[in-house]
Amino acid sequence: MAKENNQVTPRDFRAGRERFLAEVISGLRRPQKELPSKYFYDESGSRLFQQICSLDEYYIPRTEESIMQACIVEIAELIGPKALLIEYGSGDGKKIRFLLDHLHDPVAYIPVDISHELLDNVSNELNNKYPDLEVLPVCADYTASFELTYPRQAYSRPIVFFPGSTISNFDPVPAKHFLEHIARKCAPDGALLIGVDLKKDTGILHGAYNDSQGVTAAFNLNLLNRINHELNSDFHLDNFQHYAFYNPRETRAAMHLVSRKKQSVPSDGVVINFEDGESIWTESSYKFTLDEFRQMASATGFHVEHVWTDPQNWFSVQYLVTR
Ligand code: AVI
């Protein structure tokens, strides 16, 4: 691994175009067409997601931040000194800086993200700001297999940080497998600090995925743009419409792209046919009660040790330990 000026080159476990193509074609061949939501986050998708995060209707970031601010002293006490922090989907590193500023002498930080550029920026910044912290970036799709590089210095315990309720975007079985995978990384005495979105008024949920400025619609449609650019496809974005709704029975918000007409779309030598009104399911975002999440966590080897919520009970930050 190359190391220059304290900067570690990210270990790279990104899957290439072949896997992206295979997942797109197999998803679009299903009776209910679907695309994995993890592919939203190319450069423009990540930028659009940042914009979503500053919308009034999208309550998640500000609510989570307010909980973290109110509870950071307790969180720091629970984590204790000399922790190794591992963040899945580290993005622009904003959330970890807040944690690092309040933890007691953290030893190392392993950001895991699909964007090489974001990892480079975050690593540079953290190396400058926290010269004693070992930053060991990993470029990977964290839903696939990859390895971590562990620090040279001794640490007290690994703490996995998974904020933003990204766990909401996993279907129940993959969510369980993912938590099991994290529990193995945390065992025997580590912990998971996770943001979990809660059930709430359906009007609030509807607004969060149907914002008035159309940013969520642009974020959803950008997936077709990405497929056009990277997979030699010919989706006409005007021929698809963003459609998002909360399904109380399934307890999830779902996003779709609905074909505005009967059409055929060439995609890397394959033709995908759409009926008028047929949709591609692009994302699920599950909402939990505290009890539902506790049950899922305990089925994966975790025990929920502490839960913090906001006064409206819209969101939770939870501290899970391995049993
Ligand atoms: C990242 N994830 C938790 C977001 C969510 O709310 O499910 C992604 C998102 N999709 C539309 N808006 C935001």
Coordinates of C-alpha atoms and ligand atoms in Angstrom, one line a residue:
M1 CA 0.0 0.0 0.0
A2 CA 1.4 3.4 -1.0
K3 CA 1.9 5.9 1.7
E4 CA 3.0 9.5 1.2
N5 CA 2.7 12.4 3.6
N6 CA 0.6 10.3 6.0
Q7 CA -1.9 9.7 3.1
V8 CA -2.8 6.1 2.5
T9 CA -4.0 5.1 -1.0
P10 CA -7.5 3.5 -0.6
R11 CA -7.6 -0.2 -1.0
D12 CA -9.9 -0.7 -4.0
F13 CA -12.5 -3.4 -4.1
R14 CA -14.9 -1.7 -6.6
A15 CA -16.8 -4.0 -8.9
G16 CA -16.5 -2.9 -12.6
R17 CA -18.9 -2.3 -15.4
E18 CA -19.6 -6.0 -16.0
R19 CA -21.3 -6.4 -12.6
F20 CA -23.2 -3.1 -13.1
L21 CA -24.4 -4.3 -16.5
A22 CA -25.3 -7.8 -15.2
E23 CA -27.4 -6.3 -12.3
V24 CA -29.1 -3.8 -14.6
I25 CA -30.1 -6.3 -17.3
S26 CA -31.2 -9.0 -14.8
G27 CA -33.3 -6.3 -12.9
L28 CA -34.9 -5.0 -16.0
R29 CA -35.9 -8.5 -17.1
R30 CA -37.9 -9.2 -14.0
P31 CA -41.7 -9.1 -14.2
Q32 CA -41.6 -6.1 -11.8
K33 CA -38.6 -4.3 -13.3
E34 CA -36.2 -3.1 -10.6
L35 CA -32.7 -1.5 -10.3
P36 CA -30.5 -1.6 -7.2
S37 CA -30.7 1.7 -5.3
K38 CA -26.9 1.5 -4.6
Y39 CA -26.3 2.7 -8.2
F40 CA -27.9 6.1 -7.5
Y41 CA -24.6 7.3 -6.2
D42 CA -22.4 8.3 -9.1
E43 CA -20.9 11.8 -9.0
S44 CA -24.1 13.6 -10.0
G45 CA -26.3 11.2 -7.9
S46 CA -24.1 11.9 -4.8
R47 CA -24.4 15.7 -5.5
L48 CA -28.2 15.4 -5.8
F49 CA -28.4 13.4 -2.6
Q50 CA -26.5 16.2 -0.8
Q51 CA -29.1 18.6 -2.1
I52 CA -31.9 16.3 -0.9
C53 CA -30.2 16.4 2.5
S54 CA -30.7 20.1 2.7
L55 CA -34.4 20.1 1.8
D56 CA -36.9 21.1 4.5
E57 CA -39.1 18.1 3.5
Y58 CA -36.3 15.6 4.0
Y59 CA -36.2 15.5 7.8
I60 CA -33.6 12.7 8.2
P61 CA -30.2 14.6 8.3
R62 CA -31.3 17.5 10.5
T63 CA -33.2 15.2 12.9
E64 CA -30.3 12.8 13.2
E65 CA -27.9 15.7 13.7
S66 CA -30.0 17.2 16.5
I67 CA -30.1 13.8 18.3
M68 CA -26.3 13.4 17.9
Q69 CA -25.7 16.9 19.3
A70 CA -28.0 16.3 22.2
C71 CA -26.4 12.9 23.1
I72 CA -22.8 13.2 22.1
V73 CA -21.4 13.2 25.6
E74 CA -23.3 10.0 26.4
I75 CA -22.2 8.4 23.1
A76 CA -18.6 9.3 23.8
E77 CA -18.8 7.8 27.3
L78 CA -20.2 4.5 25.9
I79 CA -17.6 4.3 23.2
G80 CA -14.8 5.1 25.6
P81 CA -11.1 6.0 24.8
K82 CA -8.9 4.7 22.0
A83 CA -11.6 3.3 19.7
L84 CA -11.2 2.2 16.1
L85 CA -14.0 3.8 14.0
I86 CA -15.2 2.1 10.8
E87 CA -17.8 4.0 8.8
Y88 CA -19.8 2.3 6.0
G89 CA -20.7 4.9 3.3
S90 CA -18.5 7.7 4.7
G91 CA -19.5 10.2 1.9
D92 CA -18.1 13.7 2.6
G93 CA -17.0 12.8 6.1
K94 CA -19.2 15.5 7.8
K95 CA -20.7 13.2 10.3
I96 CA -17.5 11.5 11.4
R97 CA -15.8 14.9 12.0
F98 CA -18.5 15.6 14.6
L99 CA -17.8 12.2 16.3
L100 CA -14.0 12.6 16.1
D101 CA -14.3 16.0 17.8
H102 CA -16.1 14.6 20.8
L103 CA -14.6 11.1 21.3
H104 CA -11.8 10.4 23.7
D105 CA -8.6 9.9 21.8
P106 CA -9.8 7.7 18.9
V107 CA -6.9 5.7 17.4
A108 CA -7.9 5.1 13.8
Y109 CA -10.7 5.6 11.3
I110 CA -11.6 3.4 8.4
P111 CA -13.9 5.1 5.9
V112 CA -15.5 2.7 3.4
D113 CA -17.1 4.4 0.3
I114 CA -17.6 3.7 -3.3
S115 CA -16.3 7.1 -4.3
H116 CA -12.5 7.3 -4.7
E117 CA -12.6 11.0 -4.9
L118 CA -14.6 11.5 -1.7
L119 CA -12.3 9.1 0.1
D120 CA -9.2 11.0 -1.0
N121 CA -10.7 14.3 0.1
V122 CA -11.9 13.0 3.4
S123 CA -8.5 11.3 4.1
N124 CA -6.6 14.4 3.3
E125 CA -8.7 16.6 5.5
L126 CA -8.6 14.2 8.4
N127 CA -4.9 13.6 8.2
N128 CA -4.4 17.4 8.4
K129 CA -6.9 18.0 11.2
Y130 CA -6.1 14.9 13.3
P131 CA -2.4 14.1 12.8
D132 CA -2.4 11.3 15.4
L133 CA -5.4 9.5 13.9
E134 CA -4.6 6.6 11.5
V135 CA -6.9 7.0 8.4
L136 CA -7.2 3.8 6.4
P137 CA -9.6 4.3 3.5
V138 CA -11.3 1.4 1.6
C139 CA -12.9 2.0 -1.7
A140 CA -15.7 -0.6 -2.0
D141 CA -19.4 -1.3 -2.4
Y142 CA -19.9 -2.2 1.2
T143 CA -22.8 -4.6 0.3
A144 CA -20.2 -6.8 -1.5
S145 CA -17.1 -8.5 -0.1
F146 CA -14.0 -6.4 0.9
E147 CA -11.3 -6.4 3.5
L148 CA -10.4 -3.8 6.0
T149 CA -6.8 -2.8 6.8
Y150 CA -6.4 -2.7 10.6
P151 CA -4.4 0.0 12.3
R152 CA -0.8 -0.4 13.6
Q153 CA -1.7 1.1 17.0
A154 CA -3.5 -0.8 19.6
Y155 CA -7.2 0.1 20.0
S156 CA -9.8 -0.6 22.6
R157 CA -12.7 -1.7 20.5
P158 CA -14.1 -1.4 16.9
I159 CA -17.1 0.9 16.6
V160 CA -19.0 0.7 13.3
F161 CA -20.8 3.9 12.4
F162 CA -23.7 3.6 10.0
P163 CA -25.7 6.8 10.1
G164 CA -28.5 8.3 8.0
S165 CA -30.7 5.2 8.2
T166 CA -29.1 3.6 5.1
I167 CA -30.2 0.4 6.7
S168 CA -33.7 1.4 5.5
N169 CA -32.6 0.8 1.9
F170 CA -32.0 -2.9 2.5
D171 CA -34.9 -5.4 2.2
P172 CA -35.4 -7.4 5.4
V173 CA -33.3 -10.5 4.5
P174 CA -30.3 -8.5 3.2
A175 CA -30.6 -6.1 6.1
K176 CA -30.3 -9.1 8.5
H177 CA -27.3 -10.5 6.6
F178 CA -25.7 -7.0 6.6
L179 CA -26.2 -6.6 10.4
E180 CA -24.8 -10.1 10.9
H181 CA -21.7 -9.2 8.9
I182 CA -21.3 -6.0 11.0
A183 CA -21.8 -8.1 14.2
R184 CA -18.9 -10.3 13.1
K185 CA -16.7 -7.2 12.6
C186 CA -17.7 -5.9 16.0
A187 CA -17.3 -9.1 18.0
P188 CA -16.4 -9.7 20.8
D189 CA -16.6 -6.3 22.4
G190 CA -17.3 -3.8 19.7
A191 CA -20.4 -1.8 18.9
L192 CA -22.6 -0.4 16.1
L193 CA -23.7 3.2 16.2
I194 CA -26.6 3.3 13.8
G195 CA -29.2 5.8 12.6
V196 CA -32.6 4.2 12.2
D197 CA -35.6 6.0 10.7
L198 CA -39.0 5.6 12.5
K199 CA -42.6 5.3 11.4
K200 CA -44.4 8.6 11.4
D201 CA -47.3 10.5 9.8
T202 CA -47.7 9.3 6.2
G203 CA -48.0 12.8 5.0
I204 CA -44.5 13.7 6.3
L205 CA -43.1 10.5 4.6
H206 CA -44.9 11.4 1.3
G207 CA -43.4 14.9 1.3
A208 CA -39.9 13.6 2.1
Y209 CA -39.9 11.5 -1.1
N210 CA -41.9 14.0 -3.3
D211 CA -40.2 17.3 -2.5
S212 CA -41.6 20.4 -4.0
Q213 CA -38.4 21.4 -5.9
G214 CA -38.2 18.0 -7.7
V215 CA -34.7 17.2 -6.4
T216 CA -35.7 13.6 -5.4
A217 CA -37.3 13.2 -8.9
A218 CA -34.0 14.3 -10.5
F219 CA -32.1 12.0 -8.2
N220 CA -34.3 9.0 -9.2
L221 CA -34.1 9.9 -12.9
N222 CA -30.3 10.3 -12.8
L223 CA -30.1 6.5 -12.5
L224 CA -31.2 6.3 -16.1
N225 CA -28.7 8.9 -17.0
R226 CA -26.0 6.9 -15.4
I227 CA -27.0 3.8 -17.2
N228 CA -27.0 5.7 -20.5
H229 CA -23.5 7.0 -19.9
E230 CA -21.9 3.9 -18.4
L231 CA -23.7 1.1 -20.1
N232 CA -24.3 2.4 -23.6
S233 CA -28.1 2.6 -23.2
D234 CA -30.6 5.0 -24.7
F235 CA -33.2 5.9 -22.0
H236 CA -35.0 9.1 -22.8
L237 CA -35.5 10.7 -19.4
D238 CA -38.6 12.7 -20.6
N239 CA -40.3 9.3 -21.2
F240 CA -40.1 8.4 -17.5
Q241 CA -41.7 9.9 -14.4
H242 CA -40.6 9.8 -10.8
Y243 CA -43.3 8.2 -8.6
A244 CA -42.8 7.7 -4.8
F245 CA -45.3 6.7 -2.1
Y246 CA -45.4 5.3 1.4
N247 CA -47.0 1.8 1.7
P248 CA -48.1 1.4 5.3
R249 CA -48.7 -2.3 5.0
E250 CA -45.1 -2.9 3.8
T251 CA -43.9 -0.1 6.1
R252 CA -41.7 1.3 3.4
A253 CA -41.5 4.3 1.1
A254 CA -40.9 3.0 -2.5
M255 CA -39.6 5.0 -5.4
H256 CA -40.4 4.0 -9.0
L257 CA -39.7 5.3 -12.5
V258 CA -42.9 5.0 -14.5
S259 CA -42.8 4.7 -18.3
R260 CA -45.0 7.5 -19.8
K261 CA -45.6 5.4 -22.9
K262 CA -45.1 2.0 -24.6
Q263 CA -41.4 2.1 -25.6
S264 CA -38.3 0.0 -26.4
V265 CA -35.0 1.0 -25.0
P266 CA -31.7 -0.4 -26.4
S267 CA -29.2 -1.2 -23.7
D268 CA -25.8 -2.6 -24.6
G269 CA -27.1 -4.8 -27.3
V270 CA -30.3 -5.9 -25.4
V271 CA -33.7 -4.3 -26.0
I272 CA -35.8 -3.6 -22.9
N273 CA -39.6 -3.2 -23.6
F274 CA -41.9 -1.1 -21.5
E275 CA -45.7 -0.9 -21.5
D276 CA -47.3 2.5 -21.0
G277 CA -47.4 2.9 -17.2
E278 CA -45.0 0.1 -16.4
S279 CA -42.5 0.9 -13.6
I280 CA -39.0 0.3 -12.6
W281 CA -38.8 -0.1 -8.8
T282 CA -35.6 1.8 -7.8
E283 CA -35.6 2.1 -4.0
S284 CA -37.3 0.9 -0.8
S285 CA -36.9 2.9 2.4
Y286 CA -38.2 0.9 5.4
K287 CA -39.5 2.7 8.5
F288 CA -39.3 0.9 11.8
T289 CA -40.8 1.0 15.3
L290 CA -38.2 0.8 18.0
D291 CA -39.5 -2.6 18.8
E292 CA -39.3 -3.9 15.2
F293 CA -35.7 -2.7 14.9
R294 CA -34.8 -4.3 18.3
Q295 CA -36.2 -7.6 17.2
M296 CA -34.3 -7.5 13.9
A297 CA -31.1 -6.5 15.7
S298 CA -31.4 -9.3 18.3
A299 CA -31.9 -11.9 15.5
T300 CA -28.4 -10.9 14.2
G301 CA -26.3 -11.1 17.3
F302 CA -26.8 -7.6 18.5
H303 CA -28.3 -6.2 21.7
V304 CA -29.7 -2.7 21.7
E305 CA -27.9 -1.1 24.6
H306 CA -29.1 2.5 24.1
V307 CA -31.6 4.4 22.0
W308 CA -31.8 8.2 21.6
T309 CA -34.7 9.8 19.7
D310 CA -35.8 13.4 18.9
P311 CA -38.8 14.9 20.8
Q312 CA -41.2 13.9 17.9
N313 CA -39.9 10.3 17.8
W314 CA -39.2 10.7 14.0
F315 CA -35.7 9.2 14.1
S316 CA -33.4 7.2 16.4
V317 CA -29.7 6.8 17.0
Q318 CA -29.0 3.5 18.5
Y319 CA -26.0 1.9 20.2
L320 CA -25.9 -1.9 19.6
V321 CA -23.4 -4.2 21.2
T322 CA -22.6 -7.8 20.3
R323 CA -23.8 -10.5 22.7
Ligands
AVI1 C1 -29.8 7.0 2.0 N1 -31.2 6.7 2.3 C2 -31.4 6.5 3.7 C3 -32.2 7.7 1.7 C4 -33.6 7.3 2.1 O1 -34.3 8.1 2.7 O2 -34.0 6.1 2.0 C5 -32.1 7.7 0.2 C6 -33.1 8.6 -0.4 N2 -33.9 8.3 -1.4 C7 -34.7 9.4 -1.6 N3 -34.4 10.3 -0.8 C8 -33.4 9.9 -0.1

